[in-house]
Amino acid sequence: IEELTNSILEKITKTDGEKYNIYTDGLKIYTTIDYQMQLYANAATEKHMKSLQETFNKYWSKSNPWGRNSSIIYKALKNSKRYKNLIAEGKNEKDIKKVFETPIEMEVFDWKGDKTVTMSPLDSIKYYMRFLHSGFLALEPNTGEIKTWVGGNKYNHFQYDHVTSTRQVGSTFKPIVYATALEQGISPCDYFKNEQHVYEQYENWSPRNSNNEEEYTGKYSLKGALANSVNVVSVEVLFKAGIDNIVRTAHSMGIKNDIPRVPAIALGVADISLLEMVQAYCVFANGGKKVKPVYITRIEDKTGKVIYQGDKPTYTRVISKQTAYYMTEMLKAVVNEGTASRLRGTYGVGGEVAGKTGTTQSQADGWFIGYTPKLVAGAWVGADNPNIHFNSTYYGQGAAMALPIWAYFMQGCRSDAACKTKVSGGFYWGNDI
């Protein structure tokens, strides 16, 4: 909120020409955050991350998740405030090494409660490198209002915002590929062979399906391929739709970050923020129209005078209403029968829901973005360093790492009569703005 407010205040001056100060001028800042929904988002994130971290610790109980790659620890050491302060003091590497290897008393974060321990600064870096982190965002598609924002696990220990930071998005990018294909005239009833290809023009690149199945047989419709996140079909769909067309679609849907013009974008190699991905999925919920996210509605000075009034929602059509309808039907299949089916079976989330899981290479990132007509929400989970992760898709896939946060959040909202009406609702074609 501080960064967003300051960016607004940069354009506003007092009557005497001076800039406003967010800390000393007694400003009242009104946000779109829904207090009750934010509580459920915080609770959902904490509940899942406590459990997942325990699983991760047990998984790596006999070895380090970074293996023999000590450069990961050394890089983290050099990026630490302690190291930078010592350099500023003129310390040499030998003295710095001694400081980092000398045990001292310190307080460290633990999901069961902060604890005071005696360990060296080097060991504390290794301790924190083992933590998985999270980001969660919920946005009202019809208005663009951001209802919840969870930037990380615990702000007093981890200030890095995982809502606005970028990571590889995995298969959550596939709906953009498929939407572009539909826009280019490909029918949702068209079938594609489940075949592995070698693309000689791209350095003999040969993508595989995530389950590494030995036999590549049969055919998939667009709906079936997306529901089961079939990689080899998604790449073929990409070539049919055109890489440049896909990049244009992604940017038109609200993704500002650069997207490499390579076929691997079909598998989600692009680095994109959670905020941008949630905004992009709003296009599907909005019948093909993009809406600009809104976080601050107005700012008043200490006398109550409104010095900033947020704009009304603005919409831009980026895909056809028919394409948005088809995409919602296909993404409902992901939840009902595909990679996100545990949302139904394991977590008992009923009602009309569409969404997509995402898992990046080596399970470095887990994603889930899901929506109803009233709310689009996304979750990301991963370690600070992508080289630290589960080595098993059973634990590391998006359906296991990120989807539970979404599920717990929806359970919480639907258990509250006042909150339930803000997230529930059925899909229907023609739901225009």
Coordinates of C-alpha atoms in Angstrom, one line a residue, residues 4 8 32 137-149 163-164 252-256 273-283 286 289-297 308 310-316 376:
L4 CA 1.0 2.4 -4.5
I8 CA -0.2 8.4 -6.5
T32 CA -10.7 -2.0 -2.0
L137 CA -4.4 -12.5 -4.7
A138 CA -8.1 -12.2 -5.2
L139 CA -9.6 -9.7 -7.7
E140 CA -13.3 -8.9 -8.5
P141 CA -13.4 -9.2 -12.3
N142 CA -16.5 -7.0 -12.9
T143 CA -14.9 -4.0 -11.1
G144 CA -11.2 -4.7 -11.0
E145 CA -11.2 -4.2 -7.3
I146 CA -8.5 -6.2 -5.4
K147 CA -10.1 -7.9 -2.5
T148 CA -7.2 -9.7 -0.9
W149 CA -3.5 -9.4 -1.1
V163 CA 2.2 -10.9 -5.7
T164 CA 4.2 -8.4 -7.9
S252 CA -3.6 -7.4 -24.4
M253 CA -4.9 -9.4 -21.4
G254 CA -2.8 -7.3 -19.1
I255 CA 0.6 -9.1 -19.0
K256 CA 3.3 -6.4 -19.2
S273 CA 3.7 -11.8 -11.8
L274 CA 0.8 -13.3 -9.9
L275 CA -1.0 -9.9 -10.3
E276 CA -0.6 -10.0 -14.0
M277 CA -1.8 -13.6 -14.3
V278 CA -4.9 -13.0 -12.2
Q279 CA -5.7 -9.9 -14.2
A280 CA -5.4 -12.0 -17.4
Y281 CA -7.8 -14.6 -16.1
C282 CA -10.3 -11.8 -15.4
V283 CA -10.7 -11.6 -19.2
N286 CA -15.6 -10.9 -17.9
K289 CA -13.0 -7.9 -21.6
K290 CA -10.0 -6.7 -19.7
V291 CA -10.4 -4.6 -16.5
K292 CA -7.7 -2.6 -14.9
P293 CA -6.9 -3.6 -11.3
V294 CA -7.9 -1.1 -8.6
Y295 CA -6.4 -1.0 -5.1
I296 CA -6.9 2.5 -3.8
T297 CA -10.3 4.2 -4.2
Y308 CA -7.4 11.6 -4.9
G310 CA -10.0 6.6 -8.1
D311 CA -11.3 6.1 -11.6
K312 CA -14.3 4.1 -12.4
P313 CA -13.7 0.7 -14.0
T314 CA -12.7 0.7 -17.6
Y315 CA -13.0 -2.3 -19.9
T316 CA -11.3 -3.2 -23.1
V376 CA -10.7 -14.5 -9.7

